[in-house]
Amino acid sequence: TESTPSIPAYTASPPKTKETNSIDTIFRHLSDEQIEIAARSSYRYFVSSTNGNASEEDRDKHAKAMIFRYLQAEQKVHPNSPSEQWEAAALDKMKKTLAFRVEKNVDDIRLCFDKTHSSSSSSSENEEEKKADDSYEEEKRKERTRIRKGLEDRFQNGASVVRGYTKDGRALFLNFPRTETSWNEEFFIAGNIYTIERALACTERNTDGEKSKIVVMYDYNEYAMKNSPPTQLVKKLLYNLRDHWPERLEHVFVVDAPFIFRAFWAVIKHFIDPITK
């Protein structure tokens, strides 16, 4: 079994005393279930928790790391506001993200290609509880199989891959829009969730938790009108990225953008967070 190195409580930029107080304030407003969901946004903690090897100390550290990201995002948008406003806004947005991760089955998306977690047997000694647990696991297995098949279709054209790192260790999320001509809404969104989460996991592993962002690149070489996804679908994706993955993108590079993309950009740029843009 692979050993799990110790993980810093936060990123390479630790919070100041005032920010630590705000983090603790928000943390106290989260339920145990919400703290667990927040901690599982770290892939390393997610794996430990799934295997039953996670400690409460690690759980709290990773949950607070997520809180810190939401605070940072609010501070950039409202730099002159009092800390109470940052805390309230960060708490509200973070709770919405935690609900989103449950609603969209983010953990099932992350595990759908992992055969080691495709199913498990119950350890309960109570027969009824064992049947209920086994039934739940069977439903999970079916759902992950369904997601996997949908993502296999989504990825077969090679439009999105995680490959390579920047010099400082951040994973590269590479996109080649020229290969796409049709879009299934569910798996377009799920595919981006899967790839973003994989890239974040690679960054975390490659830097031993010191970095928490990724770099995204879009290569528009040979791009044509037929490769343009529906605007509403792109808007939905951008809203998801803005609301549920704050402080996760270091840079976004667009290569060989044709004139047709500029017209598309003129429409979608209004749906991108001003700080990101």
Coordinates of C-alpha atoms in Angstrom, one line a residue:
T1 CA 0.0 0.0 0.0
E2 CA 1.3 3.4 -1.0
S3 CA 2.2 5.6 2.0
T4 CA 0.6 9.0 2.2
P5 CA 3.0 11.9 2.9
S6 CA 1.9 14.6 5.4
I7 CA 0.0 17.4 3.8
P8 CA 0.4 21.1 4.7
A9 CA -2.6 22.6 6.4
Y10 CA -3.0 25.2 3.6
T11 CA -1.2 26.0 0.4
A12 CA 2.2 27.5 -0.1
S13 CA 0.7 30.9 0.9
P14 CA -0.4 30.3 4.5
P15 CA -3.2 32.5 6.0
K16 CA -2.4 35.5 8.2
T17 CA -3.7 35.7 11.8
K18 CA -6.8 37.6 10.8
E19 CA -7.6 35.1 8.0
T20 CA -7.0 32.2 10.4
N21 CA -9.7 33.7 12.7
S22 CA -12.1 34.0 9.8
I23 CA -11.3 30.4 8.8
D24 CA -12.1 29.2 12.3
T25 CA -15.3 31.2 12.4
I26 CA -16.6 29.7 9.1
F27 CA -15.4 26.2 10.2
R28 CA -17.6 26.4 13.3
H29 CA -20.7 27.0 11.1
L30 CA -20.2 23.8 9.2
S31 CA -21.7 20.4 10.1
D32 CA -19.6 17.3 10.4
E33 CA -21.0 16.1 7.1
Q34 CA -20.1 19.4 5.4
I35 CA -16.6 19.3 6.9
E36 CA -16.1 15.8 5.4
I37 CA -17.3 16.9 2.0
A38 CA -15.1 19.9 2.1
A39 CA -12.0 17.9 3.1
R40 CA -12.7 15.4 0.3
S41 CA -12.0 18.2 -2.2
S42 CA -8.4 17.2 -1.5
Y43 CA -7.8 14.1 -3.6
R44 CA -5.3 12.7 -1.1
Y45 CA -7.7 13.0 1.8
F46 CA -10.5 11.7 -0.5
V47 CA -8.5 8.5 -1.1
S48 CA -7.6 8.1 2.6
S49 CA -11.2 8.7 3.6
T50 CA -12.6 6.2 1.0
N51 CA -10.1 3.6 2.3
G52 CA -11.1 4.3 5.9
N53 CA -7.6 5.6 6.8
A54 CA -8.3 9.4 7.3
S55 CA -7.8 11.1 10.7
E56 CA -10.0 13.9 12.1
E57 CA -6.9 16.1 12.2
D58 CA -6.3 15.7 8.4
R59 CA -10.0 16.1 7.8
D60 CA -10.1 19.5 9.5
K61 CA -6.9 20.7 7.8
H62 CA -8.2 20.0 4.4
A63 CA -11.6 21.4 5.1
K64 CA -10.0 24.6 6.3
A65 CA -7.8 24.7 3.2
M66 CA -11.0 24.9 1.2
I67 CA -12.4 27.6 3.4
F68 CA -9.2 29.6 2.9
R69 CA -9.7 29.5 -0.9
Y70 CA -13.2 30.9 -0.6
L71 CA -12.0 33.6 1.7
Q72 CA -9.2 34.5 -0.8
A73 CA -11.7 34.8 -3.6
E74 CA -14.0 37.1 -1.6
Q75 CA -11.1 39.3 -0.5
K76 CA -10.0 39.8 -4.1
V77 CA -13.6 40.8 -5.2
H78 CA -14.2 43.0 -2.1
P79 CA -10.7 44.1 -0.9
N80 CA -12.0 47.0 1.2
S81 CA -14.9 45.2 2.9
P82 CA -14.8 44.1 6.6
S83 CA -13.9 40.6 7.4
E84 CA -17.5 39.8 8.5
Q85 CA -18.6 40.4 4.9
W86 CA -15.9 38.1 3.5
E87 CA -16.9 35.4 6.1
A88 CA -20.6 35.6 5.3
A89 CA -20.1 35.5 1.5
A90 CA -17.5 32.8 1.7
L91 CA -19.6 30.6 4.0
D92 CA -22.7 31.0 1.7
K93 CA -20.8 30.2 -1.5
M94 CA -19.0 27.3 0.1
K95 CA -22.2 25.7 1.4
K96 CA -23.6 25.9 -2.1
T97 CA -20.5 24.2 -3.5
L98 CA -20.8 21.4 -0.9
A99 CA -24.4 20.9 -2.0
F100 CA -23.3 21.0 -5.6
R101 CA -20.7 18.3 -5.1
V102 CA -23.3 16.0 -3.6
E103 CA -26.0 16.8 -6.2
K104 CA -23.6 16.3 -9.2
N105 CA -22.1 13.1 -7.7
V106 CA -18.6 14.5 -7.9
D107 CA -17.1 11.7 -5.8
D108 CA -18.7 9.1 -8.1
I109 CA -17.3 11.0 -11.1
R110 CA -13.8 10.9 -9.6
L111 CA -14.0 7.2 -8.9
C112 CA -15.8 5.9 -12.0
F113 CA -12.6 4.7 -13.6
D114 CA -11.1 3.3 -10.4
K115 CA -11.9 -0.4 -10.3
T116 CA -10.5 -0.8 -6.7
H117 CA -13.5 1.2 -5.5
S118 CA -16.1 -0.1 -7.9
S119 CA -17.8 -2.1 -5.1
S120 CA -17.2 -3.2 -1.6
S121 CA -18.8 -5.6 0.9
S122 CA -20.5 -4.6 4.1
S123 CA -18.8 -5.1 7.4
S124 CA -22.1 -4.9 9.4
E125 CA -23.0 -7.9 11.5
N126 CA -26.7 -7.0 11.4
E127 CA -28.3 -8.8 8.5
E128 CA -30.7 -6.1 7.6
E129 CA -28.0 -3.4 7.8
K130 CA -25.8 -5.6 5.7
K131 CA -28.4 -5.9 3.0
A132 CA -29.1 -2.2 3.0
D133 CA -25.3 -1.5 2.8
D134 CA -24.9 -4.0 0.0
S135 CA -27.9 -2.5 -1.9
Y136 CA -26.4 1.0 -1.6
E137 CA -23.0 -0.2 -2.9
E138 CA -24.7 -1.9 -5.8
E139 CA -26.5 1.3 -6.7
K140 CA -23.2 3.1 -6.4
R141 CA -21.5 0.6 -8.7
K142 CA -24.2 0.9 -11.3
E143 CA -24.1 4.7 -11.2
R144 CA -20.3 4.8 -11.6
T145 CA -20.5 2.3 -14.4
R146 CA -23.1 4.6 -16.1
I147 CA -20.8 7.6 -15.6
R148 CA -17.8 5.8 -16.9
K149 CA -19.5 4.7 -20.1
G150 CA -20.7 8.3 -20.7
L151 CA -17.2 9.7 -20.1
E152 CA -15.6 7.1 -22.3
D153 CA -17.7 8.4 -25.1
R154 CA -16.9 12.0 -24.1
F155 CA -13.2 11.4 -24.1
Q156 CA -12.8 9.1 -27.1
N157 CA -12.0 12.1 -29.4
G158 CA -9.1 13.3 -27.3
A159 CA -10.6 16.7 -26.8
S160 CA -9.5 17.0 -23.2
V161 CA -6.4 15.5 -21.4
V162 CA -4.3 16.1 -18.3
R163 CA -0.7 15.8 -19.4
G164 CA 2.5 17.3 -18.1
Y165 CA 3.4 20.0 -15.5
T166 CA 4.6 23.5 -15.4
K167 CA 8.1 24.2 -14.1
D168 CA 6.7 24.8 -10.6
G169 CA 4.7 21.6 -10.6
R170 CA 1.2 22.5 -11.6
A171 CA -0.7 20.0 -13.8
L172 CA -1.6 21.0 -17.3
F173 CA -5.3 20.6 -18.4
L174 CA -5.1 20.6 -22.3
N175 CA -8.1 21.1 -24.5
F176 CA -8.4 20.7 -28.3
P177 CA -11.8 22.0 -29.4
R178 CA -11.3 21.1 -33.0
T179 CA -12.0 17.4 -32.2
E180 CA -15.6 18.1 -30.9
T181 CA -18.7 18.4 -33.1
S182 CA -21.4 17.1 -30.8
W183 CA -22.2 17.6 -27.1
N184 CA -24.2 15.7 -24.5
E185 CA -24.9 18.2 -21.7
E186 CA -24.6 15.8 -18.8
F187 CA -21.3 14.4 -19.9
F188 CA -19.9 17.6 -21.2
I189 CA -20.2 19.0 -17.6
A190 CA -19.2 15.7 -16.0
G191 CA -16.2 15.4 -18.3
N192 CA -14.9 18.8 -17.3
I193 CA -15.5 18.0 -13.6
Y194 CA -13.6 14.8 -14.0
T195 CA -10.7 16.4 -15.8
I196 CA -10.4 19.4 -13.5
E197 CA -10.5 17.1 -10.4
R198 CA -7.8 14.8 -12.0
A199 CA -5.6 17.8 -12.8
L200 CA -6.0 19.1 -9.2
A201 CA -5.1 15.7 -7.9
C202 CA -2.0 15.6 -10.1
T203 CA -0.9 19.0 -8.8
E204 CA -1.5 18.0 -5.2
R205 CA 0.5 14.8 -5.6
N206 CA 3.3 16.3 -7.7
T207 CA 3.9 19.2 -5.2
D208 CA 3.2 17.2 -2.1
G209 CA 0.3 19.6 -1.4
E210 CA 2.3 22.8 -1.7
K211 CA 0.4 24.0 -4.8
S212 CA -3.4 23.9 -5.3
K213 CA -3.9 25.4 -8.8
I214 CA -3.8 24.1 -12.3
V215 CA -3.0 25.6 -15.7
V216 CA -5.5 25.3 -18.6
M217 CA -4.6 25.5 -22.3
Y218 CA -7.0 25.7 -25.3
D219 CA -5.5 24.9 -28.6
Y220 CA -7.7 26.4 -31.3
N221 CA -5.7 25.3 -34.3
E222 CA -8.0 24.1 -37.1
Y223 CA -11.1 25.3 -35.1
A224 CA -14.2 25.9 -37.2
M225 CA -17.8 26.9 -36.5
K226 CA -18.9 23.2 -36.3
N227 CA -16.6 22.9 -33.2
S228 CA -18.5 25.6 -31.3
P229 CA -20.5 24.2 -28.3
P230 CA -23.9 25.7 -27.5
T231 CA -23.5 29.0 -25.8
Q232 CA -25.8 28.0 -23.0
L233 CA -23.7 25.0 -22.3
V234 CA -20.5 27.0 -22.1
K235 CA -22.3 29.5 -19.8
K236 CA -23.3 26.7 -17.5
L237 CA -19.7 25.4 -17.4
L238 CA -18.3 28.8 -16.7
Y239 CA -20.7 29.5 -13.9
N240 CA -19.8 26.1 -12.3
L241 CA -16.1 26.9 -12.5
R242 CA -16.6 30.4 -11.1
D243 CA -18.9 29.3 -8.2
H244 CA -17.4 25.9 -7.3
W245 CA -13.7 25.9 -8.1
P246 CA -12.5 29.4 -6.9
E247 CA -8.7 29.9 -6.6
R248 CA -8.0 26.7 -8.6
L249 CA -6.9 28.2 -12.0
E250 CA -3.4 29.7 -12.1
H251 CA -3.5 30.6 -15.8
V252 CA -5.7 29.9 -18.9
F253 CA -3.9 30.1 -22.2
V254 CA -5.7 30.3 -25.6
V255 CA -3.5 29.3 -28.6
D256 CA -4.1 30.1 -32.2
A257 CA -7.5 31.7 -31.6
P258 CA -9.2 32.2 -35.0
F259 CA -11.5 35.1 -35.8
I260 CA -14.5 33.0 -35.3
F261 CA -13.5 32.4 -31.7
R262 CA -13.3 36.1 -31.1
A263 CA -17.0 36.4 -31.9
F264 CA -17.7 33.5 -29.5
W265 CA -15.5 35.2 -26.8
A266 CA -17.4 38.4 -27.2
V267 CA -20.5 36.5 -26.0
I268 CA -19.1 34.3 -23.2
K269 CA -16.7 36.8 -21.6
H270 CA -19.6 38.4 -19.8
F271 CA -20.1 35.2 -17.8
I272 CA -16.5 35.0 -16.6
D273 CA -15.6 36.3 -13.1
P274 CA -13.9 39.7 -13.5
I275 CA -11.0 38.6 -11.3
T276 CA -10.4 35.5 -13.5
K277 CA -10.8 37.5 -16.7

